[in-house]
């Protein structure tokens, strides 16, 4: 069994048991970085996520749509929270649930902001696994209102998948844990 992002891999040979929660795309940048548009990330040092990850794939999809994928200086094999220690990193594209404690820690510092994706509707129209998502003002941070206004972005869905030959009792137990146990609060990453 596994939790995967919709669109991140081919599900041949797997059964989809249920959708879990939205995994929101966050374009996190330093406050001092000039610009307010995705296109202005060209030439910036960005963390896109581990190779082969759903996080990296969705981030690349956003950059490709804005025609700047080849213009990003990618910080490979880095986890996005390294932006806290390495001031050379300008930003990160983070696709995760909103309860991710690492993302909350990064945004809670007050040193970062989230860029909007105004073309979210156009990207959704071209992608079966991405949907427009409105990130509510102030969802991250009590002392710092991040984002400072309702923000247009995209989200994919976390899916619970497994091998086709799993015993029915295991599948039932998994679904009970998901729907009765508040899984997305306890396992937000």
mmCIF file of C-alpha atoms in Angstrom:
data_model
loop_
_atom_site.group_PDB
_atom_site.id
_atom_site.type_symbol
_atom_site.label_atom_id
_atom_site.label_comp_id
_atom_site.label_asym_id
_atom_site.label_seq_id
_atom_site.Cartn_x
_atom_site.Cartn_y
_atom_site.Cartn_z
ATOM 1 C CA UNK A 1 0.000 0.000 0.000
ATOM 2 C CA UNK A 2 1.116 3.572 -0.535
ATOM 3 C CA UNK A 3 -0.024 7.154 -0.426
ATOM 4 C CA UNK A 4 0.727 8.821 -3.767
ATOM 5 C CA UNK A 5 -0.092 12.074 -5.489
ATOM 6 C CA UNK A 6 -2.571 11.821 -8.334
ATOM 7 C CA UNK A 7 -0.720 12.111 -11.625
ATOM 8 C CA UNK A 8 2.678 11.277 -10.135
ATOM 9 C CA UNK A 9 2.902 7.699 -11.405
ATOM 10 C CA UNK A 10 1.208 5.082 -13.551
ATOM 11 C CA UNK A 11 -1.295 3.100 -11.476
ATOM 12 C CA UNK A 12 -1.169 -0.031 -13.668
ATOM 13 C CA UNK A 13 -1.302 -3.099 -11.459
ATOM 14 C CA UNK A 14 -2.601 -1.118 -8.482
ATOM 15 C CA UNK A 15 -6.052 -0.586 -7.058
ATOM 16 C CA UNK A 16 -7.186 2.870 -6.007
ATOM 17 C CA UNK A 17 -8.835 2.527 -2.601
ATOM 18 C CA UNK A 18 -9.789 6.152 -1.984
ATOM 19 C CA UNK A 19 -8.793 9.781 -2.332
ATOM 20 C CA UNK A 20 -7.461 11.249 0.898
ATOM 21 C CA UNK A 21 -6.994 15.020 0.863
ATOM 22 C CA UNK A 22 -5.812 17.859 -1.384
ATOM 23 C CA UNK A 23 -2.099 18.352 -1.790
ATOM 24 C CA UNK A 24 -1.690 22.044 -2.498
ATOM 25 C CA UNK A 25 1.014 23.530 -4.720
ATOM 26 C CA UNK A 26 2.846 26.289 -2.821
ATOM 27 C CA UNK A 27 5.278 28.583 -4.662
ATOM 28 C CA UNK A 28 7.315 29.631 -1.624
ATOM 29 C CA UNK A 29 9.786 32.498 -2.057
ATOM 30 C CA UNK A 30 11.791 34.744 0.209
ATOM 31 C CA UNK A 31 10.087 38.016 1.135
ATOM 32 C CA UNK A 32 13.009 40.070 -0.179
ATOM 33 C CA UNK A 33 12.812 38.426 -3.614
ATOM 34 C CA UNK A 34 11.468 41.027 -6.052
ATOM 35 C CA UNK A 35 8.500 40.178 -8.207
ATOM 36 C CA UNK A 36 5.056 38.774 -7.685
ATOM 37 C CA UNK A 37 4.625 36.553 -10.760
ATOM 38 C CA UNK A 38 5.593 32.977 -11.543
ATOM 39 C CA UNK A 39 7.495 34.113 -14.642
ATOM 40 C CA UNK A 40 9.805 36.172 -12.430
ATOM 41 C CA UNK A 41 11.241 32.958 -10.960
ATOM 42 C CA UNK A 42 13.353 32.592 -14.121
ATOM 43 C CA UNK A 43 17.024 32.474 -13.150
ATOM 44 C CA UNK A 44 16.238 31.861 -9.459
ATOM 45 C CA UNK A 45 17.596 28.987 -7.353
ATOM 46 C CA UNK A 46 14.630 26.761 -6.542
ATOM 47 C CA UNK A 47 14.036 23.463 -4.777
ATOM 48 C CA UNK A 48 11.570 21.377 -6.790
ATOM 49 C CA UNK A 49 11.589 18.192 -4.709
ATOM 50 C CA UNK A 50 13.273 14.800 -4.801
ATOM 51 C CA UNK A 51 13.809 13.127 -8.178
ATOM 52 C CA UNK A 52 10.833 10.973 -9.223
ATOM 53 C CA UNK A 53 8.599 12.619 -6.585
ATOM 54 C CA UNK A 54 5.088 13.867 -7.198
ATOM 55 C CA UNK A 55 6.158 17.181 -5.661
ATOM 56 C CA UNK A 56 8.832 17.660 -8.328
ATOM 57 C CA UNK A 57 6.526 16.552 -11.133
ATOM 58 C CA UNK A 58 3.778 19.030 -10.227
ATOM 59 C CA UNK A 59 6.315 21.834 -9.770
ATOM 60 C CA UNK A 60 7.800 21.148 -13.187
ATOM 61 C CA UNK A 61 4.314 21.201 -14.695
ATOM 62 C CA UNK A 62 3.744 24.737 -13.356
ATOM 63 C CA UNK A 63 7.123 25.963 -14.624
ATOM 64 C CA UNK A 64 6.595 24.325 -18.015
ATOM 65 C CA UNK A 65 3.211 26.030 -18.402
ATOM 66 C CA UNK A 66 4.859 29.403 -17.715
ATOM 67 C CA UNK A 67 7.698 28.527 -20.139
ATOM 68 C CA UNK A 68 10.451 28.932 -17.548
ATOM 69 C CA UNK A 69 11.286 25.306 -16.699
ATOM 70 C CA UNK A 70 14.666 25.515 -18.447
ATOM 71 C CA UNK A 71 15.377 28.909 -16.854
ATOM 72 C CA UNK A 72 15.235 27.708 -13.228
ATOM 73 C CA UNK A 73 18.468 26.953 -11.382
ATOM 74 C CA UNK A 74 17.352 23.770 -9.674
ATOM 75 C CA UNK A 75 18.764 22.815 -6.308
ATOM 76 C CA UNK A 76 18.650 19.037 -6.777
ATOM 77 C CA UNK A 77 18.421 16.464 -4.021
ATOM 78 C CA UNK A 78 17.378 19.080 -1.482
ATOM 79 C CA UNK A 79 14.375 19.112 0.813
ATOM 80 C CA UNK A 80 12.413 22.344 0.748
ATOM 81 C CA UNK A 81 12.968 23.195 4.432
ATOM 82 C CA UNK A 82 16.686 23.671 3.688
ATOM 83 C CA UNK A 83 15.600 27.126 2.542
ATOM 84 C CA UNK A 84 15.727 28.052 6.253
ATOM 85 C CA UNK A 85 19.495 27.469 6.532
ATOM 86 C CA UNK A 86 20.711 28.134 2.973
ATOM 87 C CA UNK A 87 20.101 31.763 2.067
ATOM 88 C CA UNK A 88 21.323 31.081 -1.488
ATOM 89 C CA UNK A 89 18.073 29.223 -2.200
ATOM 90 C CA UNK A 90 15.485 31.701 -3.489
ATOM 91 C CA UNK A 91 12.436 29.496 -3.147
ATOM 92 C CA UNK A 92 10.771 26.127 -3.406
ATOM 93 C CA UNK A 93 7.755 24.617 -5.074
ATOM 94 C CA UNK A 94 6.115 22.484 -2.421
ATOM 95 C CA UNK A 95 3.181 20.171 -3.112
ATOM 96 C CA UNK A 96 1.819 18.875 0.165
ATOM 97 C CA UNK A 97 -1.106 18.869 2.531
ATOM 98 C CA UNK A 98 -1.702 22.129 4.384
ATOM 99 C CA UNK A 99 -0.945 20.477 7.727
ATOM 100 C CA UNK A 100 2.653 19.609 6.771
ATOM 101 C CA UNK A 101 4.670 20.662 9.856
ATOM 102 C CA UNK A 102 7.802 21.490 7.826
ATOM 103 C CA UNK A 103 5.854 23.858 5.584
ATOM 104 C CA UNK A 104 4.157 25.420 8.595
ATOM 105 C CA UNK A 105 7.575 25.925 10.221
ATOM 106 C CA UNK A 106 9.034 27.575 7.082
ATOM 107 C CA UNK A 107 6.068 29.902 6.554
ATOM 108 C CA UNK A 108 5.699 30.589 10.273
ATOM 109 C CA UNK A 109 9.067 32.370 10.330
ATOM 110 C CA UNK A 110 7.597 35.355 8.501
ATOM 111 C CA UNK A 111 10.543 35.351 6.055
ATOM 112 C CA UNK A 112 8.677 33.774 3.149
ATOM 113 C CA UNK A 113 5.579 34.369 1.066
ATOM 114 C CA UNK A 114 3.561 32.318 -1.406
ATOM 115 C CA UNK A 115 3.159 33.419 -5.012
ATOM 116 C CA UNK A 116 -0.246 33.055 -6.670
ATOM 117 C CA UNK A 117 -0.828 30.982 -9.788
ATOM 118 C CA UNK A 118 -3.278 33.175 -11.736
ATOM 119 C CA UNK A 119 -3.219 30.713 -14.658
ATOM 120 C CA UNK A 120 -4.552 27.929 -12.409
ATOM 121 C CA UNK A 121 -7.715 27.538 -14.505
ATOM 122 C CA UNK A 122 -5.734 27.173 -17.727
ATOM 123 C CA UNK A 123 -3.396 24.628 -16.150
ATOM 124 C CA UNK A 124 -6.371 22.685 -14.772
ATOM 125 C CA UNK A 125 -7.933 22.571 -18.251
ATOM 126 C CA UNK A 126 -4.802 20.828 -19.571
ATOM 127 C CA UNK A 127 -4.216 18.487 -16.647
ATOM 128 C CA UNK A 128 -6.546 15.742 -15.456
ATOM 129 C CA UNK A 129 -5.014 15.586 -11.963
ATOM 130 C CA UNK A 130 -4.733 19.281 -11.039
ATOM 131 C CA UNK A 131 -7.619 21.458 -9.841
ATOM 132 C CA UNK A 132 -7.866 25.134 -9.006
ATOM 133 C CA UNK A 133 -7.532 25.702 -5.273
ATOM 134 C CA UNK A 134 -8.094 28.830 -3.218
ATOM 135 C CA UNK A 135 -5.597 28.984 -0.373
ATOM 136 C CA UNK A 136 -7.276 30.992 2.409
ATOM 137 C CA UNK A 137 -5.668 34.140 3.758
ATOM 138 C CA UNK A 138 -3.709 33.491 6.952
ATOM 139 C CA UNK A 139 -3.820 29.668 6.840
ATOM 140 C CA UNK A 140 -0.133 29.646 7.816
ATOM 141 C CA UNK A 141 0.937 31.633 10.808
ATOM 142 C CA UNK A 142 -0.672 33.304 13.739
ATOM 143 C CA UNK A 143 1.849 36.158 13.927
ATOM 144 C CA UNK A 144 2.322 36.479 10.159
ATOM 145 C CA UNK A 145 -0.629 36.301 7.803
ATOM 146 C CA UNK A 146 0.562 33.883 5.119
ATOM 147 C CA UNK A 147 -0.783 34.232 2.571
ATOM 148 C CA UNK A 148 -1.694 37.860 3.093
ATOM 149 C CA UNK A 149 -4.834 37.429 0.947
ATOM 150 C CA UNK A 150 -6.839 34.573 -0.532
ATOM 151 C CA UNK A 151 -4.500 33.063 -3.096
ATOM 152 C CA UNK A 152 -5.200 31.232 -6.345
ATOM 153 C CA UNK A 153 -3.145 28.072 -6.725
ATOM 154 C CA UNK A 154 -3.585 24.428 -7.718
ATOM 155 C CA UNK A 155 -3.916 21.154 -5.879
ATOM 156 C CA UNK A 156 -3.692 17.502 -6.698
ATOM 157 C CA UNK A 157 -5.110 14.692 -4.578
ATOM 158 C CA UNK A 158 -3.351 12.300 -2.229
ATOM 159 C CA UNK A 159 -4.515 8.782 -3.084
ATOM 160 C CA UNK A 160 -4.420 5.546 -1.112
ATOM 161 C CA UNK A 161 -3.394 2.756 -3.498
ATOM 162 C CA UNK A 162 -2.318 -0.833 -3.130
ATOM 163 C CA UNK A 163 -1.626 -4.092 -4.880
ATOM 164 C CA UNK A 164 -4.624 -5.749 -6.452
ATOM 165 C CA UNK A 165 -4.400 -8.958 -4.414
ATOM 166 C CA UNK A 166 -4.697 -7.442 -0.930
ATOM 167 C CA UNK A 167 -7.071 -9.286 1.408
ATOM 168 C CA UNK A 168 -10.493 -7.597 1.740
ATOM 169 C CA UNK A 169 -10.130 -7.380 5.540
ATOM 170 C CA UNK A 170 -6.944 -5.313 5.130
ATOM 171 C CA UNK A 171 -8.653 -2.978 2.665
ATOM 172 C CA UNK A 172 -11.615 -2.557 5.049
ATOM 173 C CA UNK A 173 -9.221 -1.786 7.922
ATOM 174 C CA UNK A 174 -7.374 0.786 5.792
ATOM 175 C CA UNK A 175 -10.600 2.534 4.849
ATOM 176 C CA UNK A 176 -11.758 2.575 8.476
ATOM 177 C CA UNK A 177 -8.440 4.158 9.503
ATOM 178 C CA UNK A 178 -8.818 6.796 6.795
ATOM 179 C CA UNK A 179 -12.450 7.729 7.302
ATOM 180 C CA UNK A 180 -12.765 7.281 11.042
ATOM 181 C CA UNK A 181 -9.290 8.184 12.260
ATOM 182 C CA UNK A 182 -8.541 11.643 10.816
ATOM 183 C CA UNK A 183 -5.565 10.374 8.805
ATOM 184 C CA UNK A 184 -4.799 13.702 7.098
ATOM 185 C CA UNK A 185 -4.348 15.405 10.463
ATOM 186 C CA UNK A 186 -1.998 12.747 11.786
ATOM 187 C CA UNK A 187 -0.156 12.050 8.525
ATOM 188 C CA UNK A 188 -0.081 15.359 6.624
ATOM 189 C CA UNK A 189 3.003 14.653 4.509
#
